[in-house]
Amino acid sequence: MKPKYSPATAIDAVTMQRILALILLSCSSLISAGAPAKPAYQGASYAPGPRPVSAKQLEALGRQLFFDRSLSASGKMSCASCHSPDHAYGPPNGLPAQLGGRDGKQPGTRAVPSLRYLQTVPPFSEHFHDNDGNDSEDAGPTGGYTWDGRADSAHAQAAMPLLAANEMANGTPAAVVGKLRRSSSAARFRSLFGDDIFSRPAQAFDKAALALEVFQQNPREFYPYDSKYDAYLRGQAKLSAQEARGLKAFNDPGKGNCASCHISQRSEGGAFPQFSDYGHIAVGAPRNSQLAANRDSHYFDLGLCGPARTDFKNRADYCGLFRTPSLRNVATRKVFFHNGGFHDLRQVLRFYAERDTRPEKWYPKGKDGKVAKFDDLPARYQANVNMEAPFGGKAGGKPMFNERDIDDMLAFLKTLNDGYKPARHGKS
């Protein structure tokens, strides 16, 4: 089994020339200890030009940019269109992929992930490193932002949607800056970065990405740690009998074995779990015929080895691997897996239980009349699909967990939703 990734590794790896080190180091200790979730970095400052700029000012600018539809080619799309604050900064609907592009009608190729609880995502690496930066047991590809880990920082990730053809569709940084110059945030931009900032498009674009990055590090909105499970870890709430059974099944290597990738325990340093080890894994999700790209029978989204990521296009052992998402707020989602093929969390758990024991339930039949398992991967890459528990059973065999376990795990997963309000009179 691959070693667990430690959040401390990500904090150490953050580039020191940016202020995120201050943000993460100051907030992690406060929130893991159960302190009020407030931006502990507000006193920090950054000097991107002729005058220092506070993190609070950058956050305010980033918030304005995050909701500004005028920054898209269609004039109809903002960051919040796909990452809704009312839906844990995930998609607001059940579409398998969101619509964008120059006309606002171009479908994406992947489900939109939540932007919450990404503050300790490490840069992409092919090897596991211990907290001293030394090579340890090989855990395989780990980290990076987006489903394929191709963005190594929140800064890089924040810039990507502004340029992507099927999102805000600006194409070039200069096009984004042209819209910024005409936007309602132009005056604030000039006051922070200088009157001539728009005459330097590359720098202006970088400042916009920085502001978005800092906004997305606001702990109250992006990593509040205020779920019932967090209250339970603090000793401020008790799990119900069903929730406790669900947690046990979730952790049990002989049942759900979910915690092998979705870490549920505090770290040795006391940090609260993110419910992801940030590793990349192939689970063999069925092909989603509702995705426009999949109408082409020759098209395959292979995750780490393409088509969106190109540096590993010749790494056959990486094909089909996608980064493990956090399960925080998972019970609020309407789409699941990288291809948005599932729309119900119970269905997801059943798939994990029955993928190999009842494959005919999840996959179509091929031309030969046999079940076409792992139909969203070409045959030459299907050996990459994970076979660790709860996977790996024989067709017709007994799943590792049953419907009652699913009921229990669903109850537990709901305790990961942010915004828990304890019942009065000490009831949970």
CSV table of C-alpha atoms in Angstrom, one decimal:
chain,number,residue,atom,x,y,z
A,1,MET,CA,0.0,0.0,0.0
A,2,LYS,CA,1.4,3.4,-0.9
A,3,PRO,CA,2.5,5.7,2.0
A,4,LYS,CA,0.2,8.4,3.2
A,5,TYR,CA,1.0,11.9,2.0
A,6,SER,CA,1.6,14.4,4.8
A,7,PRO,CA,0.1,17.9,4.4
A,8,ALA,CA,3.2,19.3,5.9
A,9,THR,CA,5.1,18.3,2.8
A,10,ALA,CA,2.9,20.6,0.7
A,11,ILE,CA,3.4,23.5,2.9
A,12,ASP,CA,7.2,23.1,2.8
A,13,ALA,CA,7.0,22.8,-1.0
A,14,VAL,CA,5.1,26.1,-1.6
A,15,THR,CA,7.3,28.6,-3.5
A,16,MET,CA,8.6,31.1,-0.9
A,17,GLN,CA,8.5,34.1,-3.3
A,18,ARG,CA,4.7,34.1,-2.9
A,19,ILE,CA,2.7,34.7,0.3
A,20,LEU,CA,1.0,31.4,0.4
A,21,ALA,CA,3.5,30.0,2.9
A,22,LEU,CA,2.4,32.7,5.3
A,23,ILE,CA,-1.2,31.9,4.6
A,24,LEU,CA,-1.0,28.1,5.0
A,25,LEU,CA,1.4,28.1,8.0
A,26,SER,CA,-0.6,30.6,10.0
A,27,CYS,CA,-4.0,29.1,9.2
A,28,SER,CA,-3.3,25.4,9.6
A,29,SER,CA,-2.4,25.5,13.2
A,30,LEU,CA,-5.3,27.7,14.1
A,31,ILE,CA,-7.9,25.7,12.4
A,32,SER,CA,-6.6,22.3,13.3
A,33,ALA,CA,-6.7,23.3,16.9
A,34,GLY,CA,-10.3,24.3,16.6
A,35,ALA,CA,-9.8,28.1,16.6
A,36,PRO,CA,-12.3,30.4,14.8
A,37,ALA,CA,-11.8,30.2,11.1
A,38,LYS,CA,-10.5,33.7,10.3
A,39,PRO,CA,-7.9,34.8,7.8
A,40,ALA,CA,-4.8,34.8,9.9
A,41,TYR,CA,-2.8,36.2,7.0
A,42,GLN,CA,-4.5,39.6,6.8
A,43,GLY,CA,-1.6,41.5,8.2
A,44,ALA,CA,0.8,40.0,5.6
A,45,SER,CA,2.0,42.2,2.7
A,46,TYR,CA,3.3,41.6,-0.7
A,47,ALA,CA,5.3,44.0,-2.9
A,48,PRO,CA,4.4,43.4,-6.5
A,49,GLY,CA,5.3,46.9,-7.7
A,50,PRO,CA,6.1,50.4,-6.5
A,51,ARG,CA,4.0,50.0,-3.3
A,52,PRO,CA,3.3,47.2,-0.8
A,53,VAL,CA,-0.1,45.5,-1.1
A,54,SER,CA,-1.7,43.7,1.8
A,55,ALA,CA,-3.1,40.2,1.4
A,56,LYS,CA,-6.5,41.6,2.5
A,57,GLN,CA,-6.4,44.0,-0.5
A,58,LEU,CA,-5.4,41.1,-2.9
A,59,GLU,CA,-8.2,39.0,-1.5
A,60,ALA,CA,-10.8,41.7,-2.1
A,61,LEU,CA,-9.6,42.1,-5.7
A,62,GLY,CA,-9.6,38.4,-6.2
A,63,ARG,CA,-13.2,38.1,-4.9
A,64,GLN,CA,-14.3,40.8,-7.4
A,65,LEU,CA,-12.5,39.0,-10.2
A,66,PHE,CA,-13.9,35.6,-9.2
A,67,PHE,CA,-17.5,36.9,-9.8
A,68,ASP,CA,-16.8,39.1,-12.8
A,69,ARG,CA,-18.5,37.7,-15.9
A,70,SER,CA,-17.1,40.4,-18.1
A,71,LEU,CA,-13.7,38.6,-18.0
A,72,SER,CA,-15.0,35.8,-20.2
A,73,ALA,CA,-15.3,35.9,-24.0
A,74,SER,CA,-19.0,35.3,-23.9
A,75,GLY,CA,-19.6,37.9,-21.1
A,76,LYS,CA,-21.7,35.3,-19.4
A,77,MET,CA,-19.3,33.2,-17.4
A,78,SER,CA,-17.3,33.9,-14.3
A,79,CYS,CA,-15.2,31.6,-12.1
A,80,ALA,CA,-18.3,31.3,-9.8
A,81,SER,CA,-20.4,30.0,-12.7
A,82,CYS,CA,-18.7,26.6,-12.3
A,83,HIS,CA,-17.5,27.0,-8.7
A,84,SER,CA,-20.6,28.2,-6.9
A,85,PRO,CA,-20.2,29.3,-3.3
A,86,ASP,CA,-23.7,28.0,-2.6
A,87,HIS,CA,-22.5,24.5,-3.7
A,88,ALA,CA,-19.2,24.3,-1.7
A,89,TYR,CA,-17.4,26.0,-4.6
A,90,GLY,CA,-18.4,23.2,-6.9
A,91,PRO,CA,-20.8,23.0,-9.9
A,92,PRO,CA,-24.3,24.3,-9.3
A,93,ASN,CA,-26.0,21.7,-11.4
A,94,GLY,CA,-26.0,18.1,-12.6
A,95,LEU,CA,-24.3,18.6,-15.9
A,96,PRO,CA,-21.5,16.1,-16.5
A,97,ALA,CA,-19.3,19.0,-17.7
A,98,GLN,CA,-20.1,22.7,-17.6
A,99,LEU,CA,-20.7,24.9,-20.7
A,100,GLY,CA,-18.4,27.7,-21.7
A,101,GLY,CA,-16.5,29.0,-24.7
A,102,ARG,CA,-17.0,32.1,-26.8
A,103,ASP,CA,-20.7,31.5,-27.1
A,104,GLY,CA,-21.2,30.0,-23.7
A,105,LYS,CA,-22.4,26.8,-25.2
A,106,GLN,CA,-19.3,24.8,-25.7
A,107,PRO,CA,-19.3,21.7,-23.4
A,108,GLY,CA,-16.2,20.8,-21.3
A,109,THR,CA,-14.7,17.4,-21.2
A,110,ARG,CA,-14.5,16.8,-17.4
A,111,ALA,CA,-16.7,17.3,-14.3
A,112,VAL,CA,-15.9,20.4,-12.4
A,113,PRO,CA,-14.2,19.8,-9.0
A,114,SER,CA,-14.7,21.8,-5.9
A,115,LEU,CA,-12.2,24.5,-5.0
A,116,ARG,CA,-12.5,23.8,-1.3
A,117,TYR,CA,-9.8,22.0,0.8
A,118,LEU,CA,-7.0,22.4,-1.8
A,119,GLN,CA,-4.7,24.5,0.4
A,120,THR,CA,-2.3,21.6,1.1
A,121,VAL,CA,-2.2,20.0,-2.4
A,122,PRO,CA,1.5,19.4,-3.1
A,123,PRO,CA,3.1,20.1,-6.5
A,124,PHE,CA,2.9,17.2,-8.8
A,125,SER,CA,5.6,14.5,-8.2
A,126,GLU,CA,6.2,11.0,-9.5
A,127,HIS,CA,7.7,10.0,-6.1
A,128,PHE,CA,6.8,10.3,-2.5
A,129,HIS,CA,9.0,12.5,-0.3
A,130,ASP,CA,9.1,12.5,3.4
A,131,ASN,CA,8.9,15.6,5.5
A,132,ASP,CA,12.7,16.2,5.2
A,133,GLY,CA,12.4,16.2,1.4
A,134,ASN,CA,14.1,12.8,1.0
A,135,ASP,CA,12.9,10.1,-1.4
A,136,SER,CA,10.9,7.5,0.4
A,137,GLU,CA,8.9,4.5,-0.7
A,138,ASP,CA,7.6,5.2,-4.2
A,139,ALA,CA,3.9,6.1,-4.0
A,140,GLY,CA,3.6,6.8,-7.7
A,141,PRO,CA,2.3,10.1,-9.2
A,142,THR,CA,1.0,12.4,-6.5
A,143,GLY,CA,-0.4,16.0,-6.3
A,144,GLY,CA,-0.9,18.9,-8.6
A,145,TYR,CA,-4.1,20.8,-9.2
A,146,THR,CA,-6.8,19.7,-11.7
A,147,TRP,CA,-7.8,16.1,-12.4
A,148,ASP,CA,-4.5,15.4,-14.1
A,149,GLY,CA,-2.3,17.4,-11.7
A,150,ARG,CA,-0.8,19.5,-14.5
A,151,ALA,CA,-1.0,22.8,-12.5
A,152,ASP,CA,1.7,22.8,-9.8
A,153,SER,CA,0.2,25.6,-7.7
A,154,ALA,CA,-3.0,27.4,-6.9
A,155,HIS,CA,-1.5,30.3,-8.9
A,156,ALA,CA,-1.2,28.3,-12.1
A,157,GLN,CA,-4.7,26.7,-11.6
A,158,ALA,CA,-6.3,30.1,-11.1
A,159,ALA,CA,-5.0,31.3,-14.5
A,160,MET,CA,-6.1,28.2,-16.5
A,161,PRO,CA,-9.9,28.8,-16.8
A,162,LEU,CA,-9.3,32.4,-18.1
A,163,LEU,CA,-7.6,31.0,-21.2
A,164,ALA,CA,-9.2,27.6,-21.8
A,165,ALA,CA,-11.3,27.4,-25.0
A,166,ASN,CA,-14.2,25.6,-23.4
A,167,GLU,CA,-14.2,27.9,-20.3
A,168,MET,CA,-13.7,31.6,-20.3
A,169,ALA,CA,-12.1,31.3,-23.8
A,170,ASN,CA,-9.8,34.4,-23.8
A,171,GLY,CA,-7.0,32.5,-25.5
A,172,THR,CA,-4.2,34.8,-24.5
A,173,PRO,CA,-3.2,36.7,-21.3
A,174,ALA,CA,-3.3,39.9,-23.4
A,175,ALA,CA,-7.0,39.3,-24.2
A,176,VAL,CA,-7.7,38.9,-20.4
A,177,VAL,CA,-5.9,42.1,-19.6
A,178,GLY,CA,-7.8,44.0,-22.3
A,179,LYS,CA,-11.0,42.9,-20.5
A,180,LEU,CA,-9.5,43.8,-17.1
A,181,ARG,CA,-8.8,47.3,-18.4
A,182,ARG,CA,-12.5,47.8,-19.3
A,183,SER,CA,-13.8,46.0,-16.2
A,184,SER,CA,-15.3,47.4,-12.9
A,185,SER,CA,-12.1,46.3,-11.2
A,186,ALA,CA,-9.8,48.4,-13.3
A,187,ALA,CA,-9.5,51.3,-10.9
A,188,ARG,CA,-8.7,49.0,-8.0
A,189,PHE,CA,-6.2,47.2,-10.2
A,190,ARG,CA,-4.4,50.5,-10.9
A,191,SER,CA,-4.4,51.6,-7.3
A,192,LEU,CA,-2.8,48.4,-6.2
A,193,PHE,CA,-0.3,47.8,-9.0
A,194,GLY,CA,0.4,51.2,-10.5
A,195,ASP,CA,-1.3,53.4,-13.1
A,196,ASP,CA,0.7,51.8,-15.9
A,197,ILE,CA,0.0,48.2,-15.0
A,198,PHE,CA,-2.1,47.6,-18.1
A,199,SER,CA,0.7,48.6,-20.4
A,200,ARG,CA,2.5,45.5,-19.0
A,201,PRO,CA,0.1,42.7,-20.0
A,202,ALA,CA,2.2,39.8,-18.8
A,203,GLN,CA,2.6,41.3,-15.3
A,204,ALA,CA,-1.1,42.4,-15.2
A,205,PHE,CA,-2.2,38.8,-16.0
A,206,ASP,CA,0.1,37.5,-13.3
A,207,LYS,CA,-1.4,39.9,-10.8
A,208,ALA,CA,-4.9,38.8,-11.7
A,209,ALA,CA,-4.0,35.2,-11.1
A,210,LEU,CA,-2.3,36.1,-7.8
A,211,ALA,CA,-5.4,37.9,-6.6
A,212,LEU,CA,-7.6,34.9,-7.5
A,213,GLU,CA,-5.1,32.7,-5.8
A,214,VAL,CA,-5.2,34.7,-2.5
A,215,PHE,CA,-9.0,34.9,-2.5
A,216,GLN,CA,-9.1,31.1,-2.8
A,217,GLN,CA,-7.0,30.9,0.4
A,218,ASN,CA,-9.6,32.5,2.5
A,219,PRO,CA,-10.1,29.9,5.2
A,220,ARG,CA,-13.6,30.8,6.1
A,221,GLU,CA,-14.8,30.2,2.6
A,222,PHE,CA,-12.4,27.6,1.2
A,223,TYR,CA,-11.3,25.5,4.2
A,224,PRO,CA,-13.6,26.2,7.1
A,225,TYR,CA,-13.3,22.8,8.8
A,226,ASP,CA,-16.8,23.3,10.3
A,227,SER,CA,-18.4,20.0,9.4
A,228,LYS,CA,-20.0,17.7,12.0
A,229,TYR,CA,-16.9,15.4,11.6
A,230,ASP,CA,-14.6,18.3,12.4
A,231,ALA,CA,-16.7,19.0,15.5
A,232,TYR,CA,-16.5,15.2,16.3
A,233,LEU,CA,-12.7,15.4,16.0
A,234,ARG,CA,-12.6,18.4,18.4
A,235,GLY,CA,-14.8,16.5,20.9
A,236,GLN,CA,-17.7,18.9,20.3
A,237,ALA,CA,-20.1,16.5,18.8
A,238,LYS,CA,-20.9,12.8,18.8
A,239,LEU,CA,-21.6,10.7,15.8
A,240,SER,CA,-24.9,8.8,15.7
A,241,ALA,CA,-24.8,5.0,15.8
A,242,GLN,CA,-25.3,4.9,12.1
A,243,GLU,CA,-22.6,7.5,11.3
A,244,ALA,CA,-20.2,5.7,13.6
A,245,ARG,CA,-20.8,2.4,11.8
A,246,GLY,CA,-20.3,4.2,8.5
A,247,LEU,CA,-17.0,5.6,9.6
A,248,LYS,CA,-15.9,2.1,10.7
A,249,ALA,CA,-16.9,0.6,7.3
A,250,PHE,CA,-15.2,3.5,5.5
A,251,ASN,CA,-12.0,2.8,7.3
A,252,ASP,CA,-12.2,-1.0,7.4
A,253,PRO,CA,-9.7,-2.5,4.9
A,254,GLY,CA,-12.0,-5.5,4.6
A,255,LYS,CA,-15.1,-3.4,3.7
A,256,GLY,CA,-15.0,0.1,2.1
A,257,ASN,CA,-11.2,0.6,2.5
A,258,CYS,CA,-12.0,4.2,1.5
A,259,ALA,CA,-9.5,5.6,3.9
A,260,SER,CA,-6.6,4.0,1.9
A,261,CYS,CA,-7.0,7.0,-0.5
A,262,HIS,CA,-9.4,9.3,1.3
A,263,ILE,CA,-7.5,9.8,4.6
A,264,SER,CA,-9.9,10.2,7.5
A,265,GLN,CA,-7.6,10.6,10.5
A,266,ARG,CA,-5.7,13.6,11.8
A,267,SER,CA,-2.0,13.7,10.8
A,268,GLU,CA,0.8,13.1,13.3
A,269,GLY,CA,1.1,16.8,13.6
A,270,GLY,CA,-2.6,17.2,14.4
A,271,ALA,CA,-3.8,18.6,11.1
A,272,PHE,CA,-7.4,17.8,10.2
A,273,PRO,CA,-7.8,15.3,7.3
A,274,GLN,CA,-8.5,16.5,3.8
A,275,PHE,CA,-10.0,13.1,2.8
A,276,SER,CA,-7.5,12.7,0.0
A,277,ASP,CA,-4.0,11.4,-0.3
A,278,TYR,CA,-3.6,13.4,-3.5
A,279,GLY,CA,-2.5,10.3,-5.4
A,280,HIS,CA,-3.5,9.5,-9.0
A,281,ILE,CA,-5.5,6.3,-9.5
A,282,ALA,CA,-7.5,4.5,-12.2
A,283,VAL,CA,-10.8,3.3,-10.9
A,284,GLY,CA,-12.3,2.2,-14.2
A,285,ALA,CA,-15.3,4.5,-14.2
A,286,PRO,CA,-17.7,3.6,-17.1
A,287,ARG,CA,-17.6,5.7,-20.2
A,288,ASN,CA,-20.1,8.6,-20.0
A,289,SER,CA,-22.1,8.8,-23.3
A,290,GLN,CA,-23.5,12.2,-22.2
A,291,LEU,CA,-20.2,13.9,-22.7
A,292,ALA,CA,-20.0,15.5,-26.1
A,293,ALA,CA,-16.4,14.5,-26.6
A,294,ASN,CA,-17.3,10.8,-26.1
A,295,ARG,CA,-19.5,10.9,-29.2
A,296,ASP,CA,-16.2,10.2,-31.0
A,297,SER,CA,-15.5,6.5,-30.3
A,298,HIS,CA,-11.8,7.1,-30.8
A,299,TYR,CA,-11.6,9.8,-28.1
A,300,PHE,CA,-10.4,8.8,-24.7
A,301,ASP,CA,-9.7,11.0,-21.7
A,302,LEU,CA,-6.5,9.3,-20.3
A,303,GLY,CA,-5.8,11.6,-17.4
A,304,LEU,CA,-2.1,11.9,-16.7
A,305,CYS,CA,-1.1,10.8,-20.3
A,306,GLY,CA,-3.5,13.1,-22.2
A,307,PRO,CA,-5.0,14.7,-24.0
A,308,ALA,CA,-5.1,17.8,-21.7
A,309,ARG,CA,-1.7,16.9,-20.3
A,310,THR,CA,1.1,16.2,-22.8
A,311,ASP,CA,4.3,15.6,-20.8
A,312,PHE,CA,3.4,12.0,-20.0
A,313,LYS,CA,1.9,11.0,-23.3
A,314,ASN,CA,4.4,8.2,-23.7
A,315,ARG,CA,3.9,6.9,-20.2
A,316,ALA,CA,1.5,4.0,-20.8
A,317,ASP,CA,1.5,3.1,-17.1
A,318,TYR,CA,0.0,6.5,-16.3
A,319,CYS,CA,-2.9,6.3,-18.8
A,320,GLY,CA,-6.3,6.4,-17.1
A,321,LEU,CA,-5.0,7.8,-13.8
A,322,PHE,CA,-6.8,10.8,-12.2
A,323,ARG,CA,-6.1,12.6,-9.0
A,324,THR,CA,-8.1,11.5,-5.9
A,325,PRO,CA,-10.5,14.3,-5.0
A,326,SER,CA,-11.3,15.3,-1.4
A,327,LEU,CA,-14.6,13.8,-0.1
A,328,ARG,CA,-15.4,16.8,2.0
A,329,ASN,CA,-18.8,18.1,0.9
A,330,VAL,CA,-19.2,15.1,-1.4
A,331,ALA,CA,-22.8,14.5,-0.3
A,332,THR,CA,-23.7,17.9,-1.7
A,333,ARG,CA,-22.5,17.0,-5.2
A,334,LYS,CA,-24.6,16.1,-8.2
A,335,VAL,CA,-21.9,14.6,-10.4
A,336,PHE,CA,-19.1,12.2,-9.7
A,337,PHE,CA,-15.9,10.9,-11.2
A,338,HIS,CA,-13.8,12.8,-13.7
A,339,ASN,CA,-16.3,12.2,-16.5
A,340,GLY,CA,-19.4,13.2,-14.5
A,341,GLY,CA,-20.9,9.8,-15.3
A,342,PHE,CA,-22.7,9.2,-12.0
A,343,HIS,CA,-25.2,11.5,-10.4
A,344,ASP,CA,-26.0,9.8,-7.1
A,345,LEU,CA,-23.6,9.1,-4.2
A,346,ARG,CA,-25.4,5.8,-3.4
A,347,GLN,CA,-24.8,4.7,-7.0
A,348,VAL,CA,-21.0,5.5,-6.6
A,349,LEU,CA,-20.8,3.3,-3.5
A,350,ARG,CA,-22.6,0.5,-5.2
A,351,PHE,CA,-20.2,0.8,-8.1
A,352,TYR,CA,-17.2,0.4,-5.8
A,353,ALA,CA,-18.9,-2.7,-4.2
A,354,GLU,CA,-20.0,-4.3,-7.5
A,355,ARG,CA,-17.6,-3.1,-10.2
A,356,ASP,CA,-15.9,-6.5,-10.4
A,357,THR,CA,-18.5,-8.8,-8.8
A,358,ARG,CA,-21.4,-7.6,-11.0
A,359,PRO,CA,-19.7,-5.9,-14.0
A,360,GLU,CA,-22.7,-6.5,-16.2
A,361,LYS,CA,-24.6,-3.9,-14.1
A,362,TRP,CA,-22.1,-1.2,-14.9
A,363,TYR,CA,-20.6,-1.8,-18.3
A,364,PRO,CA,-22.2,-2.4,-21.7
A,365,LYS,CA,-21.7,-5.5,-23.8
A,366,GLY,CA,-19.2,-5.5,-26.6
A,367,LYS,CA,-19.6,-6.7,-30.2
A,368,ASP,CA,-18.7,-10.2,-29.0
A,369,GLY,CA,-21.6,-10.2,-26.5
A,370,LYS,CA,-19.3,-10.1,-23.5
A,371,VAL,CA,-19.3,-7.4,-20.9
A,372,ALA,CA,-16.9,-4.7,-21.9
A,373,LYS,CA,-15.3,-3.8,-18.6
A,374,PHE,CA,-13.4,-0.6,-18.3
A,375,ASP,CA,-14.9,0.6,-21.5
A,376,ASP,CA,-13.5,4.1,-21.1
A,377,LEU,CA,-10.0,2.9,-21.5
A,378,PRO,CA,-8.4,1.3,-24.5
A,379,ALA,CA,-7.6,-2.4,-23.8
A,380,ARG,CA,-3.8,-1.8,-23.7
A,381,TYR,CA,-4.2,0.5,-20.6
A,382,GLN,CA,-6.7,-1.5,-18.7
A,383,ALA,CA,-4.0,-3.2,-16.6
A,384,ASN,CA,-3.6,0.2,-14.9
A,385,VAL,CA,-7.0,0.0,-13.2
A,386,ASN,CA,-6.8,-0.4,-9.5
A,387,MET,CA,-7.6,-3.8,-8.0
A,388,GLU,CA,-7.2,-3.1,-4.3
A,389,ALA,CA,-10.1,-3.6,-2.0
A,390,PRO,CA,-13.0,-3.1,-2.3
A,391,PHE,CA,-12.2,-3.9,-6.0
A,392,GLY,CA,-10.8,-7.2,-7.3
A,393,GLY,CA,-13.6,-9.6,-6.5
A,394,LYS,CA,-14.6,-12.4,-8.9
A,395,ALA,CA,-17.7,-12.0,-11.1
A,396,GLY,CA,-20.7,-13.5,-9.3
A,397,GLY,CA,-18.9,-13.3,-6.0
A,398,LYS,CA,-19.8,-11.5,-2.8
A,399,PRO,CA,-19.1,-7.7,-2.7
A,400,MET,CA,-16.9,-6.6,0.2
A,401,PHE,CA,-19.8,-4.4,1.6
A,402,ASN,CA,-23.5,-4.6,1.4
A,403,GLU,CA,-26.5,-2.3,1.2
A,404,ARG,CA,-26.6,-1.7,5.0
A,405,ASP,CA,-22.9,-0.7,4.9
A,406,ILE,CA,-23.8,1.7,2.1
A,407,ASP,CA,-26.6,3.2,4.2
A,408,ASP,CA,-24.1,3.7,7.0
A,409,MET,CA,-21.4,5.1,4.8
A,410,LEU,CA,-23.8,7.6,3.3
A,411,ALA,CA,-24.8,8.7,6.7
A,412,PHE,CA,-21.1,9.2,7.6
A,413,LEU,CA,-20.3,11.0,4.4
A,414,LYS,CA,-23.0,13.6,5.2
A,415,THR,CA,-21.0,14.5,8.3
A,416,LEU,CA,-18.3,15.9,6.0
A,417,ASN,CA,-20.6,18.7,4.7
A,418,ASP,CA,-19.5,22.1,5.8
A,419,GLY,CA,-21.8,24.4,7.9
A,420,TYR,CA,-22.7,22.0,10.7
A,421,LYS,CA,-24.9,23.6,13.3
A,422,PRO,CA,-25.0,21.7,16.6
A,423,ALA,CA,-28.4,21.0,18.0
A,424,ARG,CA,-29.4,22.8,21.1
A,425,HIS,CA,-29.3,21.2,24.6
A,426,GLY,CA,-26.1,19.4,23.6
A,427,LYS,CA,-27.7,17.1,21.0
A,428,SER,CA,-25.8,16.1,17.8
